CSV table of C-alpha atoms and ligand atoms in Angstrom, one decimal:
chain,number,residue,atom,x,y,z
A,1,MET,CA,-30.1,25.1,-1.4
A,2,ARG,CA,-29.2,24.9,2.2
A,3,ILE,CA,-30.7,21.2,3.1
A,4,GLY,CA,-30.7,19.5,6.5
A,5,ILE,CA,-30.4,16.0,6.9
A,6,THR,CA,-31.5,13.1,9.6
A,7,CYS,CA,-30.9,9.5,9.3
A,8,TYR,CA,-29.6,7.0,11.5
A,9,PRO,CA,-26.1,7.4,11.7
A,10,THR,CA,-25.1,3.5,12.5
A,11,TYR,CA,-24.7,0.8,9.9
A,12,GLY,CA,-27.6,0.5,8.0
A,13,GLY,CA,-28.7,1.4,4.3
A,14,SER,CA,-31.0,4.4,5.0
A,15,GLY,CA,-27.7,5.7,6.9
A,16,VAL,CA,-25.8,4.8,4.0
A,17,VAL,CA,-28.0,6.2,1.4
A,18,ALA,CA,-28.6,9.7,3.7
A,19,THR,CA,-24.9,9.9,4.0
A,20,GLU,CA,-23.8,9.3,0.6
A,21,LEU,CA,-26.8,11.8,-0.8
A,22,GLY,CA,-25.3,14.6,1.4
A,23,ILE,CA,-21.9,14.1,0.2
A,24,GLU,CA,-23.2,14.3,-3.5
A,25,LEU,CA,-25.3,17.4,-2.6
A,26,ALA,CA,-22.4,19.0,-1.3
A,27,ALA,CA,-20.4,18.0,-4.2
A,28,LEU,CA,-23.1,19.8,-6.2
A,29,GLY,CA,-22.6,22.8,-4.2
A,30,HIS,CA,-25.5,22.6,-1.7
A,31,GLU,CA,-24.9,23.4,1.9
A,32,VAL,CA,-25.6,20.2,3.9
A,33,HIS,CA,-26.2,20.0,7.4
A,34,PHE,CA,-26.7,16.5,9.1
A,35,ILE,CA,-28.6,16.4,12.2
A,36,SER,CA,-28.4,13.4,14.4
A,37,TYR,CA,-27.3,11.9,17.9
A,38,SER,CA,-23.8,10.9,16.4
A,39,GLN,CA,-21.8,11.5,13.1
A,40,PRO,CA,-23.0,9.2,10.2
A,41,PHE,CA,-20.3,6.4,9.8
A,42,ARG,CA,-19.5,7.2,6.2
A,43,LEU,CA,-18.8,10.9,7.1
A,44,ASN,CA,-15.1,12.0,7.7
A,45,GLY,CA,-15.9,15.7,8.7
A,46,ARG,CA,-13.6,16.9,6.2
A,47,ASP,CA,-16.0,17.2,3.1
A,48,ASN,CA,-16.5,21.1,2.0
A,49,GLY,CA,-20.1,22.2,2.4
A,50,ILE,CA,-21.0,19.4,5.1
A,51,PHE,CA,-21.8,20.2,8.8
A,52,TYR,CA,-22.7,18.1,11.5
A,53,HIS,CA,-24.8,18.9,14.5
A,54,GLU,CA,-25.3,16.8,17.3
A,55,VAL,CA,-28.4,16.0,19.1
A,56,PRO,CA,-27.8,16.3,22.7
A,57,VAL,CA,-30.3,13.8,24.7
A,58,SER,CA,-30.4,15.0,28.3
A,59,SER,CA,-31.0,12.0,30.9
A,60,TYR,CA,-33.0,12.8,34.0
A,61,PRO,CA,-34.0,9.9,36.3
A,62,LEU,CA,-37.7,10.6,35.8
A,63,PHE,CA,-36.9,9.8,32.1
A,64,GLU,CA,-37.1,6.2,31.6
A,65,PHE,CA,-36.9,6.7,28.1
A,66,PRO,CA,-35.1,10.0,27.1
A,67,PRO,CA,-37.4,11.5,24.4
A,68,TYR,CA,-35.1,11.6,21.6
A,69,ASP,CA,-37.8,12.7,18.9
A,70,LEU,CA,-38.3,15.6,21.0
A,71,ALA,CA,-34.6,16.8,21.3
A,72,LEU,CA,-34.3,16.2,17.5
A,73,ALA,CA,-37.2,18.4,16.9
A,74,SER,CA,-35.7,21.0,18.8
A,75,ARG,CA,-32.3,21.0,17.2
A,76,MET,CA,-33.8,20.7,13.4
A,77,ALA,CA,-35.6,23.9,14.2
A,78,GLU,CA,-32.7,25.6,16.0
A,79,VAL,CA,-30.4,24.4,12.7
A,80,ALA,CA,-32.7,25.5,10.6
A,81,GLU,CA,-33.0,29.3,12.0
A,82,PHE,CA,-29.1,29.5,12.7
A,83,TYR,CA,-28.3,28.1,9.3
A,84,ASP,CA,-31.1,29.4,7.2
A,85,LEU,CA,-31.9,26.0,6.2
A,86,ASP,CA,-34.4,25.5,2.9
A,87,LEU,CA,-35.7,22.4,4.0
A,88,LEU,CA,-35.3,19.1,6.0
A,89,HIS,CA,-34.8,15.9,4.4
A,90,VAL,CA,-35.5,12.8,6.9
A,91,HIS,CA,-34.6,9.0,5.9
A,92,TYR,CA,-36.7,6.7,7.9
A,93,ALA,CA,-40.1,7.5,8.9
A,94,ILE,CA,-39.5,6.8,12.6
A,95,PRO,CA,-39.3,9.0,14.5
A,96,HIS,CA,-37.6,11.2,12.1
A,97,SER,CA,-40.5,12.3,10.2
A,98,VAL,CA,-42.5,13.2,13.4
A,99,SER,CA,-39.5,15.4,14.7
A,100,ALA,CA,-39.4,17.2,11.4
A,101,LEU,CA,-43.1,17.9,11.4
A,102,LEU,CA,-42.9,19.3,14.9
A,103,ALA,CA,-40.0,21.6,13.6
A,104,ARG,CA,-41.8,23.1,10.6
A,105,GLN,CA,-44.8,23.8,13.2
A,106,MET,CA,-42.0,25.4,15.3
A,107,LEU,CA,-40.8,27.8,12.7
A,108,ALA,CA,-44.2,28.1,11.2
A,109,ALA,CA,-45.1,29.9,14.5
A,110,ARG,CA,-42.3,32.3,13.8
A,111,GLY,CA,-43.3,33.2,10.3
A,112,ARG,CA,-40.4,30.7,8.4
A,113,CYS,CA,-41.2,27.9,6.0
A,114,LEU,CA,-39.2,24.8,6.5
A,115,PRO,CA,-40.7,22.0,4.4
A,116,PHE,CA,-39.7,18.7,5.0
A,117,VAL,CA,-39.3,15.7,2.7
A,118,THR,CA,-39.5,11.9,3.9
A,119,THR,CA,-37.9,9.3,2.4
A,120,LEU,CA,-39.2,5.6,3.2
A,121,HIS,CA,-36.6,2.9,3.3
A,122,GLY,CA,-38.0,-0.6,4.1
A,123,THR,CA,-38.8,-1.7,7.9
A,124,ASP,CA,-40.2,1.8,9.0
A,125,ILE,CA,-43.0,0.8,6.7
A,126,THR,CA,-42.9,-3.4,6.6
A,127,LEU,CA,-42.0,-3.9,10.3
A,128,VAL,CA,-41.8,-1.2,12.6
A,129,GLY,CA,-44.2,1.2,11.1
A,130,LEU,CA,-47.1,-1.4,11.2
A,131,ASP,CA,-46.3,-2.0,14.8
A,132,ARG,CA,-49.8,-0.6,16.3
A,133,SER,CA,-48.1,1.7,18.9
A,134,TYR,CA,-46.2,3.1,15.8
A,135,LEU,CA,-48.7,3.1,13.1
A,136,PRO,CA,-51.1,6.3,13.8
A,137,ILE,CA,-48.2,8.5,14.3
A,138,THR,CA,-46.1,7.3,11.4
A,139,ARG,CA,-49.0,7.6,9.0
A,140,TYR,CA,-50.1,11.0,10.6
A,141,ALA,CA,-46.3,12.3,9.6
A,142,ILE,CA,-46.1,10.8,6.4
A,143,GLN,CA,-49.5,12.1,5.3
A,144,GLU,CA,-48.1,15.3,6.7
A,145,SER,CA,-44.9,15.3,4.6
A,146,ASP,CA,-44.3,18.2,2.1
A,147,GLY,CA,-43.1,15.3,0.0
A,148,VAL,CA,-42.6,11.8,0.1
A,149,THR,CA,-40.2,9.5,-1.6
A,150,SER,CA,-39.8,5.5,-1.6
A,151,ILE,CA,-37.1,3.9,-2.8
A,152,SER,CA,-38.6,1.3,-4.8
A,153,SER,CA,-42.0,1.3,-6.4
A,154,TYR,CA,-42.6,-1.9,-4.3
A,155,LEU,CA,-42.3,0.1,-1.3
A,156,ARG,CA,-44.4,2.8,-2.7
A,157,GLU,CA,-47.3,0.2,-3.3
A,158,LYS,CA,-46.9,-1.3,0.3
A,159,THR,CA,-47.4,2.1,2.1
A,160,LEU,CA,-50.0,2.9,0.0
A,161,GLU,CA,-51.7,-0.4,1.0
A,162,ASP,CA,-51.0,-0.4,4.4
A,163,PHE,CA,-50.8,2.9,5.6
A,164,GLY,CA,-53.6,4.2,3.4
A,165,VAL,CA,-51.7,7.4,2.6
A,166,THR,CA,-53.4,9.6,0.0
A,167,ARG,CA,-50.0,12.0,-0.4
A,168,PRO,CA,-48.2,11.0,-3.6
A,169,ILE,CA,-44.8,9.2,-2.9
A,170,GLU,CA,-42.3,9.5,-5.8
A,171,VAL,CA,-39.9,6.7,-6.5
A,172,VAL,CA,-36.2,7.8,-6.4
A,173,PRO,CA,-34.2,4.5,-6.4
A,174,ASN,CA,-31.3,4.2,-4.3
A,175,PHE,CA,-27.8,4.9,-6.1
A,176,VAL,CA,-24.2,4.4,-6.0
A,177,ASN,CA,-21.4,6.3,-6.8
A,178,CYS,CA,-19.9,4.7,-10.1
A,179,ASN,CA,-16.5,6.6,-9.8
A,180,VAL,CA,-16.0,5.2,-6.5
A,181,TYR,CA,-17.6,1.6,-6.6
A,182,VAL,CA,-15.7,0.7,-9.7
A,183,PRO,CA,-14.6,-3.2,-10.7
A,184,ILE,CA,-10.7,-4.0,-11.0
A,185,ASP,CA,-10.5,-4.4,-14.7
A,186,ASP,CA,-6.5,-5.3,-15.0
A,187,GLU,CA,-7.0,-8.9,-14.2
A,188,ALA,CA,-3.2,-9.4,-12.7
A,189,LYS,CA,-4.2,-6.7,-10.0
A,190,ARG,CA,-7.2,-8.0,-9.0
A,191,ALA,CA,-5.9,-11.5,-9.0
A,192,GLN,CA,-3.0,-9.9,-6.6
A,193,ALA,CA,-5.5,-8.1,-4.5
A,194,ARG,CA,-7.3,-11.4,-4.2
A,195,LEU,CA,-4.8,-13.1,-2.6
A,196,HIS,CA,-5.1,-12.3,1.2
A,197,LEU,CA,-8.5,-13.6,0.9
A,198,ALA,CA,-8.3,-16.8,-1.3
A,199,ALA,CA,-5.9,-19.1,-3.4
A,200,PRO,CA,-5.6,-18.3,-7.1
A,201,ASP,CA,-8.0,-21.3,-7.8
A,202,GLU,CA,-10.9,-20.3,-5.3
A,203,ALA,CA,-13.8,-18.2,-5.8
A,204,ILE,CA,-14.7,-15.5,-3.5
A,205,LEU,CA,-18.5,-15.5,-2.4
A,206,MET,CA,-19.2,-12.3,-0.2
A,207,HIS,CA,-22.1,-11.2,1.9
A,208,LEU,CA,-22.4,-7.8,3.2
A,209,SER,CA,-24.9,-6.9,6.1
A,210,ASN,CA,-25.9,-5.7,9.4
A,211,PHE,CA,-26.3,-9.4,10.3
A,212,ARG,CA,-29.9,-8.9,11.6
A,213,PRO,CA,-32.5,-11.9,11.3
A,214,VAL,CA,-34.2,-10.5,8.4
A,215,LYS,CA,-30.7,-11.0,6.2
A,216,ARG,CA,-30.8,-14.8,6.8
A,217,VAL,CA,-26.9,-14.8,7.4
A,218,LEU,CA,-27.3,-18.6,8.4
A,219,ASP,CA,-28.7,-19.3,4.8
A,220,VAL,CA,-25.5,-17.7,3.6
A,221,VAL,CA,-23.6,-20.1,5.5
A,222,ARG,CA,-25.5,-23.1,4.8
A,223,VAL,CA,-25.4,-22.3,1.0
A,224,PHE,CA,-21.7,-21.8,1.1
A,225,ALA,CA,-21.5,-25.1,2.7
A,226,LYS,CA,-23.0,-26.7,-0.4
A,227,VAL,CA,-20.9,-24.7,-2.9
A,228,VAL,CA,-17.5,-25.8,-1.6
A,229,ARG,CA,-18.3,-29.6,-1.6
A,230,GLU,CA,-18.6,-28.6,-5.5
A,231,VAL,CA,-16.2,-25.7,-6.3
A,232,PRO,CA,-12.9,-24.3,-4.4
A,233,ALA,CA,-14.0,-21.3,-2.7
A,234,LYS,CA,-13.8,-18.6,0.4
A,235,LEU,CA,-16.7,-16.9,2.2
A,236,VAL,CA,-16.1,-13.3,3.0
A,237,LEU,CA,-18.7,-12.1,5.5
A,238,VAL,CA,-18.6,-8.1,5.9
A,239,GLY,CA,-20.6,-6.7,8.7
A,240,ASP,CA,-21.7,-7.4,12.2
A,241,GLY,CA,-24.7,-8.0,14.1
A,242,PRO,CA,-27.1,-10.1,16.2
A,243,ASP,CA,-26.6,-13.3,13.9
A,244,ARG,CA,-23.1,-12.9,13.7
A,245,SER,CA,-22.4,-15.5,16.5
A,246,SER,CA,-24.9,-18.2,15.1
A,247,ALA,CA,-23.1,-17.6,11.9
A,248,GLU,CA,-19.7,-18.7,13.6
A,249,TRP,CA,-21.2,-21.4,15.3
A,250,LEU,CA,-23.0,-22.8,12.1
A,251,ALA,CA,-19.5,-22.4,10.3
A,252,HIS,CA,-18.2,-24.7,13.3
A,253,ASP,CA,-20.8,-27.3,13.1
A,254,LEU,CA,-20.7,-27.6,9.5
A,255,GLY,CA,-16.9,-27.8,9.4
A,256,ILE,CA,-16.4,-24.8,7.1
A,257,HIS,CA,-15.3,-22.3,9.6
A,258,SER,CA,-11.5,-22.0,8.3
A,259,ARG,CA,-13.0,-21.2,4.7
A,260,ILE,CA,-14.8,-18.3,5.8
A,261,HIS,CA,-13.7,-14.7,6.9
A,262,PHE,CA,-15.6,-12.9,9.3
A,263,LEU,CA,-14.1,-9.3,8.6
A,264,GLY,CA,-16.5,-7.5,10.7
A,265,LYS,CA,-17.5,-3.8,10.2
A,266,GLN,CA,-15.4,-2.4,7.3
A,267,ASP,CA,-15.3,1.3,6.1
A,268,LYS,CA,-14.0,0.7,2.7
A,269,VAL,CA,-16.4,-1.7,1.2
A,270,ASN,CA,-15.8,-0.7,-2.1
A,271,GLU,CA,-12.0,-1.9,-2.0
A,272,LEU,CA,-13.7,-5.5,-0.8
A,273,LEU,CA,-16.3,-5.6,-3.5
A,274,PRO,CA,-14.4,-5.8,-6.6
A,275,LEU,CA,-12.7,-8.8,-5.3
A,276,ALA,CA,-15.6,-11.0,-5.1
A,277,ASP,CA,-17.0,-13.4,-8.0
A,278,LEU,CA,-20.5,-13.3,-6.5
A,279,MET,CA,-22.8,-11.5,-3.8
A,280,LEU,CA,-25.3,-13.3,-1.7
A,281,MET,CA,-27.9,-11.8,-0.4
A,282,PRO,CA,-31.0,-14.4,0.4
A,283,SER,CA,-32.9,-11.9,2.6
A,284,GLU,CA,-36.4,-12.4,4.1
A,285,LEU,CA,-37.0,-8.7,2.7
A,286,GLU,CA,-35.3,-6.0,1.1
A,287,SER,CA,-37.1,-3.1,0.1
A,288,PHE,CA,-34.3,-2.2,-2.4
A,289,GLY,CA,-31.1,-4.3,-1.6
A,290,LEU,CA,-28.3,-1.4,-1.8
A,291,ALA,CA,-25.6,-4.0,-0.8
A,292,ALA,CA,-26.5,-5.7,-4.1
A,293,LEU,CA,-26.5,-2.5,-6.1
A,294,GLU,CA,-22.7,-1.6,-4.7
A,295,ALA,CA,-21.7,-5.0,-5.7
A,296,MET,CA,-23.1,-4.6,-9.0
A,297,ALA,CA,-21.2,-1.6,-9.7
A,298,CYS,CA,-18.2,-3.6,-9.0
A,299,LYS,CA,-19.5,-6.0,-11.6
A,300,VAL,CA,-20.3,-8.5,-9.0
A,301,PRO,CA,-23.7,-10.2,-9.6
A,302,ALA,CA,-25.8,-11.2,-6.8
A,303,ILE,CA,-27.3,-14.4,-6.0
A,304,ALA,CA,-30.5,-13.1,-3.9
A,305,THR,CA,-34.2,-13.9,-2.9
A,306,ARG,CA,-36.8,-12.7,-5.0
A,307,VAL,CA,-38.6,-10.2,-2.6
A,308,GLY,CA,-39.8,-6.8,-2.1
A,309,GLY,CA,-37.7,-4.4,-4.5
A,310,VAL,CA,-34.8,-6.6,-5.3
A,311,PRO,CA,-36.6,-7.5,-9.0
A,312,GLU,CA,-36.7,-4.0,-9.5
A,313,LEU,CA,-32.6,-4.1,-9.2
A,314,ILE,CA,-32.1,-7.7,-10.3
A,315,GLU,CA,-32.9,-9.0,-13.7
A,316,ASP,CA,-33.2,-12.7,-12.8
A,317,GLY,CA,-30.5,-14.9,-15.2
A,318,VAL,CA,-29.3,-11.6,-16.6
A,319,THR,CA,-27.8,-9.4,-13.7
A,320,GLY,CA,-27.7,-11.9,-11.2
A,321,LEU,CA,-30.2,-15.0,-10.0
A,322,LEU,CA,-33.0,-14.9,-8.0
A,323,TYR,CA,-34.7,-17.7,-5.6
A,324,SER,CA,-37.3,-18.0,-3.0
A,325,VAL,CA,-36.6,-17.2,0.6
A,326,GLY,CA,-35.0,-20.2,2.3
A,327,ASP,CA,-34.5,-22.4,-1.1
A,328,VAL,CA,-30.6,-23.1,-0.1
A,329,ASP,CA,-30.5,-26.0,-2.5
A,330,ALA,CA,-31.3,-23.9,-5.4
A,331,MET,CA,-29.2,-21.3,-4.7
A,332,ALA,CA,-26.2,-23.5,-4.0
A,333,ALA,CA,-26.9,-25.2,-7.6
A,334,GLY,CA,-27.1,-21.8,-9.2
A,335,ILE,CA,-23.8,-20.7,-7.8
A,336,ILE,CA,-22.1,-23.9,-8.5
A,337,GLY,CA,-23.4,-23.8,-12.1
A,338,LEU,CA,-22.3,-20.2,-12.7
A,339,LEU,CA,-18.7,-20.7,-11.0
A,340,LYS,CA,-18.5,-23.8,-13.7
A,341,ASP,CA,-19.8,-21.5,-16.7
A,342,ARG,CA,-17.0,-18.7,-16.7
A,343,SER,CA,-18.3,-17.0,-19.8
A,344,ARG,CA,-21.9,-17.0,-18.4
A,345,LEU,CA,-20.3,-15.6,-15.3
A,346,GLU,CA,-18.6,-12.9,-17.3
A,347,ALA,CA,-21.4,-11.7,-19.0
A,348,MET,CA,-23.6,-11.7,-16.1
A,349,ARG,CA,-20.4,-9.3,-14.7
A,350,GLU,CA,-20.7,-6.8,-17.7
A,351,ASN,CA,-24.7,-6.8,-17.4
A,352,ALA,CA,-24.6,-6.1,-13.5
A,353,ARG,CA,-22.3,-3.2,-14.4
A,354,LYS,CA,-24.0,-1.5,-17.1
A,355,THR,CA,-27.4,-1.7,-15.0
A,356,ALA,CA,-25.4,0.3,-12.1
A,357,GLN,CA,-24.4,2.3,-14.6
A,358,THR,CA,-27.4,3.3,-16.8
A,359,HIS,CA,-29.9,3.2,-14.1
A,360,PHE,CA,-28.7,3.9,-10.7
A,361,CYS,CA,-25.4,5.9,-10.5
A,362,SER,CA,-25.6,8.9,-8.2
A,363,SER,CA,-25.1,11.2,-11.3
A,364,LEU,CA,-28.7,10.1,-12.5
A,365,VAL,CA,-30.4,9.8,-9.0
A,366,VAL,CA,-29.0,12.9,-7.3
A,367,PRO,CA,-30.4,15.4,-9.8
A,368,HIS,CA,-33.7,14.0,-9.3
A,369,TYR,CA,-33.6,14.5,-5.7
A,370,VAL,CA,-32.7,18.0,-6.3
A,371,LYS,CA,-35.4,18.7,-8.8
A,372,TYR,CA,-37.9,16.9,-6.2
A,373,TYR,CA,-36.6,19.5,-3.7
A,374,GLU,CA,-37.6,22.5,-6.0
A,375,GLN,CA,-41.0,21.2,-6.5
A,376,VAL,CA,-41.6,21.0,-2.7
A,377,LEU,CA,-40.1,24.3,-2.1
A,378,ALA,CA,-42.1,25.9,-4.7
A,379,ARG,CA,-45.0,24.2,-3.4
A,380,ALA,CA,-44.6,24.6,0.4
A,381,CYS,CA,-43.3,28.4,0.5
A,382,LYS,CA,-45.5,30.0,-2.2
A,383,PRO,CA,-45.7,33.7,-0.9
A,384,ALA,CA,-48.8,34.4,0.7
B,1,LIG,O1,-35.4,-1.9,6.9
B,1,LIG,C1,-34.2,-2.0,7.0
B,1,LIG,O2,-33.3,-2.8,6.8
B,1,LIG,C2,-33.4,-0.9,7.6
B,1,LIG,C3,-32.9,0.3,6.6
B,1,LIG,C4,-31.7,0.5,6.9
B,1,LIG,O3,-31.7,1.7,7.6
B,1,LIG,O4,-30.5,-0.1,6.9
B,1,LIG,O5,-33.0,-0.7,5.1
B,1,LIG,C5,-33.3,-0.9,4.2
B,1,LIG,O6,-33.0,0.5,3.7
B,1,LIG,C6,-32.1,0.3,2.6
B,1,LIG,C7,-31.5,1.7,1.9
B,1,LIG,O7,-32.8,2.3,1.5
B,1,LIG,C8,-32.5,-0.8,1.5
B,1,LIG,O8,-31.5,-1.2,0.7
B,1,LIG,C9,-32.9,-2.1,2.2
B,1,LIG,O9,-33.4,-2.9,1.5
B,1,LIG,C10,-33.9,-1.7,3.1
B,1,LIG,N1,-34.4,-3.1,3.9
B,1,LIG,C11,-35.4,-3.9,4.2
B,1,LIG,O10,-36.1,-3.7,3.6
B,1,LIG,C12,-35.2,-5.0,4.8
């Protein structure tokens, strides 16, 4: 198949999923065309079968807000025509599904079928999509999509309830490449690799996000401040975003700044995650929680909040621990308990990897997308 993929190319879970999907599809022999305003950050431009098409957005003095969604629709239609695309797959409904809808109409007027699949990721439904200024158009574009997938059952239910769409929504969970996200099973090697982050007797707690308020990075720092009173540990914060400076201030105020590594944005998170003992994900809301899955594949259980689609990924007490949002005391107590009970932690580490392998490996999930594309194509492009 020749598939056009559109996503937000910057740091963010939906862009990561879209990019990894493109890479996996190309590895299966499909031709993948990314169409976006800049190259998705996990693409290195060298993969066979992957092409990138930039969307130029002209700015005129008259345009206080340059219409990216229109430029995107034009580019989608052009790329579909020039490269004979079979379908478009857009990640994050706003505005990508609207642009895809326009591209489909433009090509239909020329007698060409170009169906599109919309994958819902989270705040496109739970936050942005419910903003009155975006709701009607988002609902319309979801309803008009030739196929709609969501990354968790939670998000499907939320979309059906809040948007009242009647189109069936297929749940295709997020995935991880279980051959790239791997634990370091050689203990001596792992111990050696951890040394640049922590002393041998220190635990390593990790957090990975785009540091937006929804991630509650300040809770990560507060939890760590309590943990470190009881157990020698270091905190490694991976990522950057609006709440980074507040987190740095808080770390200073709590007197724990020297125990925290603020690493900023990192490309190869698969090399960092296996060094951690635990991942912290105390988010206000997660429709899935991709960072936790990536950690689990590396045998790192997550301490997370019982929100959105997280319980579909993490089984409380088995593959991680789940708490109420903001319950810093309980999270800290749970972490301290686990770090002091090495055999329980070890069992949880094994379970986390096993869950990733049995339910969320790209080798299992990507064929689900391919099958879904085939169904959509058969339905949408029937010969007259
Ligand atoms: O909604 C967002 O935070 C944006 C979105 C993104 O593009 O980063 O994240 C969502 O999609 C991720 C990938 O599917 C999920 O793992 C996140 O749980 C989800 N975020 C939220 O629901 C808050």
